[in-house]
mmCIF file of C-alpha atoms in Angstrom:
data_model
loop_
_atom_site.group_PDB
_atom_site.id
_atom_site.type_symbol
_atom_site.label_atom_id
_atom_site.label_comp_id
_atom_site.label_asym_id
_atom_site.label_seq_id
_atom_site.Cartn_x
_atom_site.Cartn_y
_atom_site.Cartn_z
ATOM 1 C CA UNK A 43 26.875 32.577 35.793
ATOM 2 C CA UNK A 44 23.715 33.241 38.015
ATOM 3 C CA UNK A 45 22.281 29.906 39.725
ATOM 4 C CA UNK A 46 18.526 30.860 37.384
ATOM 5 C CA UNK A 47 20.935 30.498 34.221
ATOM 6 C CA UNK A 48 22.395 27.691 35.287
ATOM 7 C CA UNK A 49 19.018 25.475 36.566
ATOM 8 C CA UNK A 50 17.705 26.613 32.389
ATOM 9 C CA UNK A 51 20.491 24.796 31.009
ATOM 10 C CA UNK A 52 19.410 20.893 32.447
ATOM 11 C CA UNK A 53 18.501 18.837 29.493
ATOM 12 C CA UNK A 54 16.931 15.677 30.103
ATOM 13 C CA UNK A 55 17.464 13.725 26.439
ATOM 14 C CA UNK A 56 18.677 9.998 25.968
ATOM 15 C CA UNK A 57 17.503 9.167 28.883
ATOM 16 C CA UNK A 58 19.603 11.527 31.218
ATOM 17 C CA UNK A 59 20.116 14.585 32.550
ATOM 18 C CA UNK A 60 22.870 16.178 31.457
ATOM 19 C CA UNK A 61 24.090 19.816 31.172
ATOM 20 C CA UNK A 62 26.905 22.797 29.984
ATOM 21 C CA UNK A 63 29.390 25.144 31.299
ATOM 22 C CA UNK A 64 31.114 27.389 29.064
ATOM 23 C CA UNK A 65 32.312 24.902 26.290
ATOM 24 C CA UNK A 66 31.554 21.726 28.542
ATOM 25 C CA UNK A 67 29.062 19.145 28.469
ATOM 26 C CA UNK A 68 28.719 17.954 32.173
ATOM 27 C CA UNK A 69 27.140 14.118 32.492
ATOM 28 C CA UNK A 70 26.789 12.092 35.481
ATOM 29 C CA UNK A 71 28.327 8.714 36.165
ATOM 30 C CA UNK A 72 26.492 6.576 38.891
ATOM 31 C CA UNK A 73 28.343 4.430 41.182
ATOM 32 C CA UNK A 74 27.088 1.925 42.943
ATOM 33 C CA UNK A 75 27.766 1.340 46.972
ATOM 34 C CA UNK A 76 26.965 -2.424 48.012
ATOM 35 C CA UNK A 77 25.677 -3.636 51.381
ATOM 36 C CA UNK A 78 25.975 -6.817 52.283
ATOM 37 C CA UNK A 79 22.391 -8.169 53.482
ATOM 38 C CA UNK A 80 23.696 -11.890 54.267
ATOM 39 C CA UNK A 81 26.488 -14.414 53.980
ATOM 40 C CA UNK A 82 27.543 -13.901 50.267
ATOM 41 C CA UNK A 83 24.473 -11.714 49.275
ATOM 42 C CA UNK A 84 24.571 -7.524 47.740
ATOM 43 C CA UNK A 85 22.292 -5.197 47.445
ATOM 44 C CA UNK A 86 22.932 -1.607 45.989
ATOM 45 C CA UNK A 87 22.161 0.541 49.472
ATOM 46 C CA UNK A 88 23.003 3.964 47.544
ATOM 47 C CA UNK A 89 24.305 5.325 44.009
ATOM 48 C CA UNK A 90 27.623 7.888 44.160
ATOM 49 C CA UNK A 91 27.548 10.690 41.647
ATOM 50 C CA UNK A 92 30.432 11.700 39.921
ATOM 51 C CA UNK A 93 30.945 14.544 36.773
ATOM 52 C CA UNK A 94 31.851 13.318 33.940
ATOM 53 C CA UNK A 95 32.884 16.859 31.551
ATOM 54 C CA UNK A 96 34.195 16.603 27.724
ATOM 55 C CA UNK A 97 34.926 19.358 25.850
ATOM 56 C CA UNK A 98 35.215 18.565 21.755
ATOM 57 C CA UNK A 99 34.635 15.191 22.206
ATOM 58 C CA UNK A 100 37.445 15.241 24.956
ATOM 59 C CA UNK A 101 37.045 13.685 28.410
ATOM 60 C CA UNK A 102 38.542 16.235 31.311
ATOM 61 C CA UNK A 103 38.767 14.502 34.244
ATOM 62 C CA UNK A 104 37.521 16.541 37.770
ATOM 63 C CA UNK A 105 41.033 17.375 38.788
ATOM 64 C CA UNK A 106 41.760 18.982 35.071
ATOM 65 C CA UNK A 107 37.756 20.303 34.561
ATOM 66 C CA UNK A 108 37.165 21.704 38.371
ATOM 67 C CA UNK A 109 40.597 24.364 37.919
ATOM 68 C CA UNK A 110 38.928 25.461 34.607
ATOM 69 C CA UNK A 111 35.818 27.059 36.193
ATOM 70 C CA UNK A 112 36.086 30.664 37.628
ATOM 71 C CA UNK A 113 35.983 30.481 41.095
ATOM 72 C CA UNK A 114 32.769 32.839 40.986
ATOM 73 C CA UNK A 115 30.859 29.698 39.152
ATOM 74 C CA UNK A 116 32.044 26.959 41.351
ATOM 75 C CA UNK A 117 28.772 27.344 43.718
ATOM 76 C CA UNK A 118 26.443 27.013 40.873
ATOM 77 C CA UNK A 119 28.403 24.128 39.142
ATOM 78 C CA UNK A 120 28.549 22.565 42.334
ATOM 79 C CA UNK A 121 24.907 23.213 42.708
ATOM 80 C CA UNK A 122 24.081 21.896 38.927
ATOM 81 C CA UNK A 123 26.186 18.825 39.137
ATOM 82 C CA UNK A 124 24.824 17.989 42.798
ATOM 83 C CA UNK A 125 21.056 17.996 40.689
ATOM 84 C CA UNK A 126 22.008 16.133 37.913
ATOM 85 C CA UNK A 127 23.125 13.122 39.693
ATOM 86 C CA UNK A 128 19.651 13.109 42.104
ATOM 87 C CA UNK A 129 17.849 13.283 38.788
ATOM 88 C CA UNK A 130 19.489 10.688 37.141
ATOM 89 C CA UNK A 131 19.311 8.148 40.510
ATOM 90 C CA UNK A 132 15.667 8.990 40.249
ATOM 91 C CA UNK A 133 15.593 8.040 36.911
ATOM 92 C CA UNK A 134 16.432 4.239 37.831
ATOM 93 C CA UNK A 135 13.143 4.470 40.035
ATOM 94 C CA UNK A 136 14.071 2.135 42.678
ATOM 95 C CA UNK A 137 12.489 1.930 45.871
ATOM 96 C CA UNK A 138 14.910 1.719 48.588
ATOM 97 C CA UNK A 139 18.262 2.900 47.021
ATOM 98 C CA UNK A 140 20.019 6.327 48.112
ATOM 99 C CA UNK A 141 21.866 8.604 46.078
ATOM 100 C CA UNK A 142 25.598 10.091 47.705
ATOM 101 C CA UNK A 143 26.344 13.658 46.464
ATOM 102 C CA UNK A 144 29.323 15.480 47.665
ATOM 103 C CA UNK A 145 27.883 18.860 49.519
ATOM 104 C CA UNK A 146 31.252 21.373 49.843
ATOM 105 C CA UNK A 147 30.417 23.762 53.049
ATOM 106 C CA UNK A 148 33.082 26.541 51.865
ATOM 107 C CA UNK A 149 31.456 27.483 48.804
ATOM 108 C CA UNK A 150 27.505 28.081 50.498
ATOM 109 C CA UNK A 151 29.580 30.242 54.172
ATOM 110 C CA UNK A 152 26.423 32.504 53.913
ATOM 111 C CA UNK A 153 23.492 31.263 55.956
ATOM 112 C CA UNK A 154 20.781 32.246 53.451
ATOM 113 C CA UNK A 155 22.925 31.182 50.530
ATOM 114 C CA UNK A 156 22.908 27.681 52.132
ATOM 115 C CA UNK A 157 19.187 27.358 52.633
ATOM 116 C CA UNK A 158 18.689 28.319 49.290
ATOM 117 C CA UNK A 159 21.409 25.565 48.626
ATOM 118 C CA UNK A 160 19.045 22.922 50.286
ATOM 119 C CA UNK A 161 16.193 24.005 48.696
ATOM 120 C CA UNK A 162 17.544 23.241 45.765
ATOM 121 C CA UNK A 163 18.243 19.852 46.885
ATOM 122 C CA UNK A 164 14.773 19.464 48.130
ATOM 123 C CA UNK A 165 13.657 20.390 44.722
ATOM 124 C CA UNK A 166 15.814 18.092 42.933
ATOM 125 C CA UNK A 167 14.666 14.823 45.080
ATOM 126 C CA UNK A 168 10.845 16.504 44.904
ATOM 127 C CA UNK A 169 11.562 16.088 40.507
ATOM 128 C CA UNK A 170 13.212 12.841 40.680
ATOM 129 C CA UNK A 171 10.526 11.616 43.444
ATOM 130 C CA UNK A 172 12.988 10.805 45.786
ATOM 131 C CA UNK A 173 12.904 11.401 49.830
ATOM 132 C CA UNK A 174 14.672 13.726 51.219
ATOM 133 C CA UNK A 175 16.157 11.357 53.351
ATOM 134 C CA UNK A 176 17.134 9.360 50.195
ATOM 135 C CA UNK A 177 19.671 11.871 49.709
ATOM 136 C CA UNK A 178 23.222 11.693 51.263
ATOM 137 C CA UNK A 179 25.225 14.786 51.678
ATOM 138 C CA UNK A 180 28.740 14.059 51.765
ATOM 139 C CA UNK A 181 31.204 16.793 53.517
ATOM 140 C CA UNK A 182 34.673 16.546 53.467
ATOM 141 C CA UNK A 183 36.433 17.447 56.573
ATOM 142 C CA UNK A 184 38.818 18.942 54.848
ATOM 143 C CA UNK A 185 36.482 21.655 53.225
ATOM 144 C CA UNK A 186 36.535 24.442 55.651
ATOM 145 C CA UNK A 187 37.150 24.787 59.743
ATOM 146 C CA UNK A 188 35.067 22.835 62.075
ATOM 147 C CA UNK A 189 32.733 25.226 63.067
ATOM 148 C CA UNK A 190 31.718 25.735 59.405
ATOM 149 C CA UNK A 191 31.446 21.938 58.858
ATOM 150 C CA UNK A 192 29.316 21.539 62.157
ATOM 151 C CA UNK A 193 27.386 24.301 61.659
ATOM 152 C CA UNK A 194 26.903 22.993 57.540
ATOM 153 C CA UNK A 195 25.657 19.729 58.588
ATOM 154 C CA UNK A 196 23.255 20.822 61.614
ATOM 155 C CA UNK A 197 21.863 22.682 58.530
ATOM 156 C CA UNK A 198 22.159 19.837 56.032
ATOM 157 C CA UNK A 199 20.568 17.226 59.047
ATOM 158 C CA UNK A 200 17.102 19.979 59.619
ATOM 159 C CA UNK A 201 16.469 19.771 55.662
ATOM 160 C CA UNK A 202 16.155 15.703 55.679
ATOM 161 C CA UNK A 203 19.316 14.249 53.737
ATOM 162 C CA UNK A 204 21.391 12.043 55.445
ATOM 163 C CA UNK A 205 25.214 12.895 56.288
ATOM 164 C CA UNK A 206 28.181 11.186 55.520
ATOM 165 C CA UNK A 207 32.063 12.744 56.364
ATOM 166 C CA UNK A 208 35.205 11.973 54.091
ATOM 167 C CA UNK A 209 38.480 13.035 53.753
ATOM 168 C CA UNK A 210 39.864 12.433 57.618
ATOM 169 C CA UNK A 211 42.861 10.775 59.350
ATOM 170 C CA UNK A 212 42.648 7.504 61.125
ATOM 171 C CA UNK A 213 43.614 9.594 64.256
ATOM 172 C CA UNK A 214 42.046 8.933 67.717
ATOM 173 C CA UNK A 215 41.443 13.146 67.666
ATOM 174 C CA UNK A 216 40.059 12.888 64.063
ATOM 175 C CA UNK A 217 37.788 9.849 65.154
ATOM 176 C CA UNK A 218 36.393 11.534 68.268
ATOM 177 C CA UNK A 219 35.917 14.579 65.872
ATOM 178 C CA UNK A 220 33.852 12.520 63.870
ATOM 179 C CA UNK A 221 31.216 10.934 66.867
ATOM 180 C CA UNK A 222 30.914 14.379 68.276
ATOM 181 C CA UNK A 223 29.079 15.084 64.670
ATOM 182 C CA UNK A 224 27.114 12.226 64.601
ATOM 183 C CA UNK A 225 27.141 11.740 60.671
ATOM 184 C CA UNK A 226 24.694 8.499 59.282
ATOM 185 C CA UNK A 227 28.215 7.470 57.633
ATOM 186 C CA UNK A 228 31.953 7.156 57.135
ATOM 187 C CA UNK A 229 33.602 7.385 53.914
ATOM 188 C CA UNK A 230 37.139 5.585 54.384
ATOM 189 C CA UNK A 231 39.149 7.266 52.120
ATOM 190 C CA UNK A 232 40.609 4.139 49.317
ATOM 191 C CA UNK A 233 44.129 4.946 49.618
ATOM 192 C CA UNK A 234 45.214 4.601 53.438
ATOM 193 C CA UNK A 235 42.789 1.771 53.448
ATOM 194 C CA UNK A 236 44.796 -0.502 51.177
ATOM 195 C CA UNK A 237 48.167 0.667 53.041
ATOM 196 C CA UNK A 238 46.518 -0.825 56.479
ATOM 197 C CA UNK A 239 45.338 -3.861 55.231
ATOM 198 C CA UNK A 240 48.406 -4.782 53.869
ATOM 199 C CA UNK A 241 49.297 -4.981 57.361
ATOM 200 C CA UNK A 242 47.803 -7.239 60.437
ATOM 201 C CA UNK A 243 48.671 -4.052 62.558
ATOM 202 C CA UNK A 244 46.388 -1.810 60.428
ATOM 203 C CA UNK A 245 43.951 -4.194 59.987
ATOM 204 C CA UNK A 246 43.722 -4.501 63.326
ATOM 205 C CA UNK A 247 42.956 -0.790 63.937
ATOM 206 C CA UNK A 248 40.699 -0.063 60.827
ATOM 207 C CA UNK A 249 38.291 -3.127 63.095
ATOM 208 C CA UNK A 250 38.771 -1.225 66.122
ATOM 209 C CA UNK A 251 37.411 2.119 64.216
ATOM 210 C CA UNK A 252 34.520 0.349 61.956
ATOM 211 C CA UNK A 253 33.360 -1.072 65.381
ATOM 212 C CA UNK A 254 33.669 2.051 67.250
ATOM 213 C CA UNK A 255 31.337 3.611 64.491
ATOM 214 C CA UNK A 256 29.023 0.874 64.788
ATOM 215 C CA UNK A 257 28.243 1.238 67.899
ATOM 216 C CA UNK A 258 27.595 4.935 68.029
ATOM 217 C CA UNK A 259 25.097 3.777 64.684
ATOM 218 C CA UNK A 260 27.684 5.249 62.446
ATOM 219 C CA UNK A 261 27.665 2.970 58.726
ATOM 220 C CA UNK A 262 31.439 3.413 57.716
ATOM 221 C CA UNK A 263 32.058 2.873 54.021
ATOM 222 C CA UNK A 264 35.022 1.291 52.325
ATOM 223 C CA UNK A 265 35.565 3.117 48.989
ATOM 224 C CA UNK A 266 38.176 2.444 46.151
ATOM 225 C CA UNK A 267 38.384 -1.365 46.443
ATOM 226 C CA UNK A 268 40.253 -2.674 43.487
ATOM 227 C CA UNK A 269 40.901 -6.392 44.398
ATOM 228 C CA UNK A 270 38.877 -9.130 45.646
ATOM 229 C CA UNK A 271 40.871 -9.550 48.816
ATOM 230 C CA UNK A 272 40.582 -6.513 49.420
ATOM 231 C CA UNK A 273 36.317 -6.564 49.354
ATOM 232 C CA UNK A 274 37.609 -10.126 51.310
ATOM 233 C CA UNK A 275 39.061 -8.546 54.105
ATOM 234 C CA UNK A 276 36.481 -5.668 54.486
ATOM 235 C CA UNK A 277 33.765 -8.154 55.255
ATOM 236 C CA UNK A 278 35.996 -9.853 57.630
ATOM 237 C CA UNK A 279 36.444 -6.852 59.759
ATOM 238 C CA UNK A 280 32.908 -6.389 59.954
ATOM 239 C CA UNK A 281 32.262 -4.247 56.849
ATOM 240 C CA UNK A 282 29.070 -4.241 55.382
ATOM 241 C CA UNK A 283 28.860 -0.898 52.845
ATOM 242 C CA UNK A 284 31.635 -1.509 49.827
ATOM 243 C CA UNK A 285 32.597 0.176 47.061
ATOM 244 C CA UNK A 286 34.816 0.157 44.127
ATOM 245 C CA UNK A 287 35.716 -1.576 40.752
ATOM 246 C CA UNK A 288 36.419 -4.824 42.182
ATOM 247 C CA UNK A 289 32.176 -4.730 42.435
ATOM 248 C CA UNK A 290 31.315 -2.028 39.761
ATOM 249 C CA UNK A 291 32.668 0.711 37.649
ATOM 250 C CA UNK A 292 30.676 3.910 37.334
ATOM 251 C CA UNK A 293 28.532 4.021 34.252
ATOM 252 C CA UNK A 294 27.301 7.578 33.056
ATOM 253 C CA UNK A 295 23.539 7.659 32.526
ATOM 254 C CA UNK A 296 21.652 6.335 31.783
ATOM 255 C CA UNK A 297 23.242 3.143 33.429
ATOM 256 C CA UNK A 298 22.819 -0.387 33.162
ATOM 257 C CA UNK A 299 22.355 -0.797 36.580
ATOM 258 C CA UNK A 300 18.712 -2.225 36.959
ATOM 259 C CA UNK A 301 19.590 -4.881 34.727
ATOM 260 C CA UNK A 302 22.915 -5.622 36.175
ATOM 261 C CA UNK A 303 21.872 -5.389 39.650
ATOM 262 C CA UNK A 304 18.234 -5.692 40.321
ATOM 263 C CA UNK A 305 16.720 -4.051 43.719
ATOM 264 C CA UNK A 306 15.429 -7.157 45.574
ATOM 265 C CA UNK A 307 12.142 -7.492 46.178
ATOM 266 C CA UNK A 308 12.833 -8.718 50.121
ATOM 267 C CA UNK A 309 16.092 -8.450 51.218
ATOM 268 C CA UNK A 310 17.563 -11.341 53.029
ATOM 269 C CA UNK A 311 17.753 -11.017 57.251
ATOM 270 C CA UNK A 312 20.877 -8.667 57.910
ATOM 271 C CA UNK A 313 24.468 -10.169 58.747
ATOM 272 C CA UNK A 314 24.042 -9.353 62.303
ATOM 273 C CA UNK A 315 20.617 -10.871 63.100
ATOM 274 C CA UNK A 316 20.786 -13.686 60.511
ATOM 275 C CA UNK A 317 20.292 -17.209 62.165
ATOM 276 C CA UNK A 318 23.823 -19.105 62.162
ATOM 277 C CA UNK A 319 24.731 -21.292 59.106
ATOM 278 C CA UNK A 320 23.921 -25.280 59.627
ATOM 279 C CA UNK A 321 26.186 -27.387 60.331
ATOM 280 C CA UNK A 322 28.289 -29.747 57.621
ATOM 281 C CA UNK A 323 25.579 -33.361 58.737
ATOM 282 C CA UNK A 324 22.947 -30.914 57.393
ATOM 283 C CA UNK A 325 21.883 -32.765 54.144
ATOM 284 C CA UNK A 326 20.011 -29.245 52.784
ATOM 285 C CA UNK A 327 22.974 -26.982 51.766
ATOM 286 C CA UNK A 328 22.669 -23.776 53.091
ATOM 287 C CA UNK A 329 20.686 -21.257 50.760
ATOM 288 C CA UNK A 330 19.964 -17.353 50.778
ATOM 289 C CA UNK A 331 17.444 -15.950 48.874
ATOM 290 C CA UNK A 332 18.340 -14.266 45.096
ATOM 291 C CA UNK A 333 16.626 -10.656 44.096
ATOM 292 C CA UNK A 334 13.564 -12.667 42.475
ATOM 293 C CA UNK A 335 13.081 -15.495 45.569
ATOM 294 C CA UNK A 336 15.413 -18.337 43.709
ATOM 295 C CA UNK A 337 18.142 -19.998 46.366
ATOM 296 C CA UNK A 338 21.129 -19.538 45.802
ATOM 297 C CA UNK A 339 23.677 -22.068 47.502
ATOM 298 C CA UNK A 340 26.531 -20.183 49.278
ATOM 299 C CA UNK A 341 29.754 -19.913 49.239
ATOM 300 C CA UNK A 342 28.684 -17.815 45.943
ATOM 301 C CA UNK A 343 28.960 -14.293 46.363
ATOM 302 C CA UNK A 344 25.799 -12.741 44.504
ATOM 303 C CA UNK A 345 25.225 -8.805 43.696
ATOM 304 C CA UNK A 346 21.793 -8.582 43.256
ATOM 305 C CA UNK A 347 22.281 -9.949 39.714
ATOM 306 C CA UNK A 348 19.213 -11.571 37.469
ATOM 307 C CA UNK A 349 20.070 -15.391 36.990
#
């Protein structure tokens, strides 16, 4: 499959874009990643993508549909897929929100056939009139030496998206590894996360780690949360980018999402330089402002939703 076959084959109908390889149809689901802008108060800070392939009416998961494509194709899938999902976040034609794509450094080891790569991604934001810095390109650390992954996201930083790293150990070496690439964010990977805070010891360390990130301006990101206490416990440690299906499942486009959770029109002050709540002889309750300007007395915990 040659990459010009493969960019002839995006159909934008029903309100998506969508796609084929071989005997699949390739879809994207969108999934939100909310940041908390005050006490109690989400906004959606960036859309995931994630492939959603069927085949006769049959859904193939990734780990079933990604073994099924010769290995010669897996650039331009991973190209196609990576295109769909920018168009389809465009489609939603918000203002502020960014859209994470995962960006694999083994399959593009060729210099020019990695600045062709972000070309393409330029092109894809340019269609869905998106920034370039709207775009995050997510590398795992586990896809290819460190050399290649430095080298990949130098690259990836010169064309305008934003980086984020996944896939790494909650090691003091892997950590260091990390700040010496400087990525815009941290993607904590869902399972080890609910193993340390299950713990005070490992809660303990994940704060020492989202604060070390922090303060080098590094956003981490606490994916796969399944229970409230867990999205509970996130915030206390200083969290403020959250994301799972104890906030939102992924919906395959065209989503729901601007009805569900409306961009607000002015985000509330952020956590860190919002003035401290009033005290209990107050007689106002405390109030933060809703998506469309309404106060909204805390404790509730609001996600950008229309009252």
């Amino acid at each position: 499959m040659t990459t010009n076959s493969i960019y002839a084959q995006l159909v934008n109908a029903g309100g998506a874009w969508s796609t084929a390889y071989g005997p699949f149809v390739l879809r994207s689901a969108l999934q939100p990643i909310f940041k908390r802008v005050a006490d109690g108060v989400f906004d959606v800070h960036a859309f995931q993508g994630l492939v959603r392939a069927e085949r006769n009416g049959e859904a193939y998961p990734p780990s079933q549909f990604f073994p099924l494509v010769a290995p010669e194709d897996l650039p331009a899938v991973d190209s196609l897929l990576r295109s769909i999902h920018i168009l389809n976040a465009g489609l939603l034609q918000r203002d502020r929100t960014l859209v994470l794509v995962s960006f694999q450094p083994q399959l593009f080891t060729d210099g020019v056939e990695q600045r062709h790569e972000l070309d393409r991604i330029r092109l894809a934001a340019h269609e869905a009139r998106l920034a370039p810095e709207r775009i995050i390109c997510d590398v795992s650390a586990a896809s290819g030496n460190g050399k290649l992954i430095a080298r990949t996201i130098e690259q990836l930083r010169g064309a305008g998206p934003r980086i984020s790293m996944s896939n790494y150990e909650a090691s003091e070496h892997d950590i260091q590894d990390v700040l010496a690439l400087r990525p815009d964010f941290v993607r904590f990977d869902g399972d080890w996360v609910r193993d340390y805070l299950h713990n005070s010891a490992g809660s303990a360390l994940l704060r020492v780690i989202v604060r070390q990130l922090q303060d080098e301006g590094i956003e981490p990101i606490f994916e796969h949360l399944e229970e409230t206490w867990q999205v509970d416990l996130c915030l206390e440690l200083g969290v403020t980018l959250l994301q799972g299906y104890a906030l939102a499942r992924p919906q395959i486009a065209p989503t729901g999402f601007n009805d569900e959770y409306p961009e607000m029109l002015l985000p509330p002050a952020d956590p860190a330089t919002a003035p401290a709540p009033p005290s209990e002889s107050q007689a106002e309750p405390p109030s933060v402002a809703s998506p469309r300007g309404e106060p909204v007395t805390r404790p509730i915990r609001v996600f950008g939703k229309r009252r």
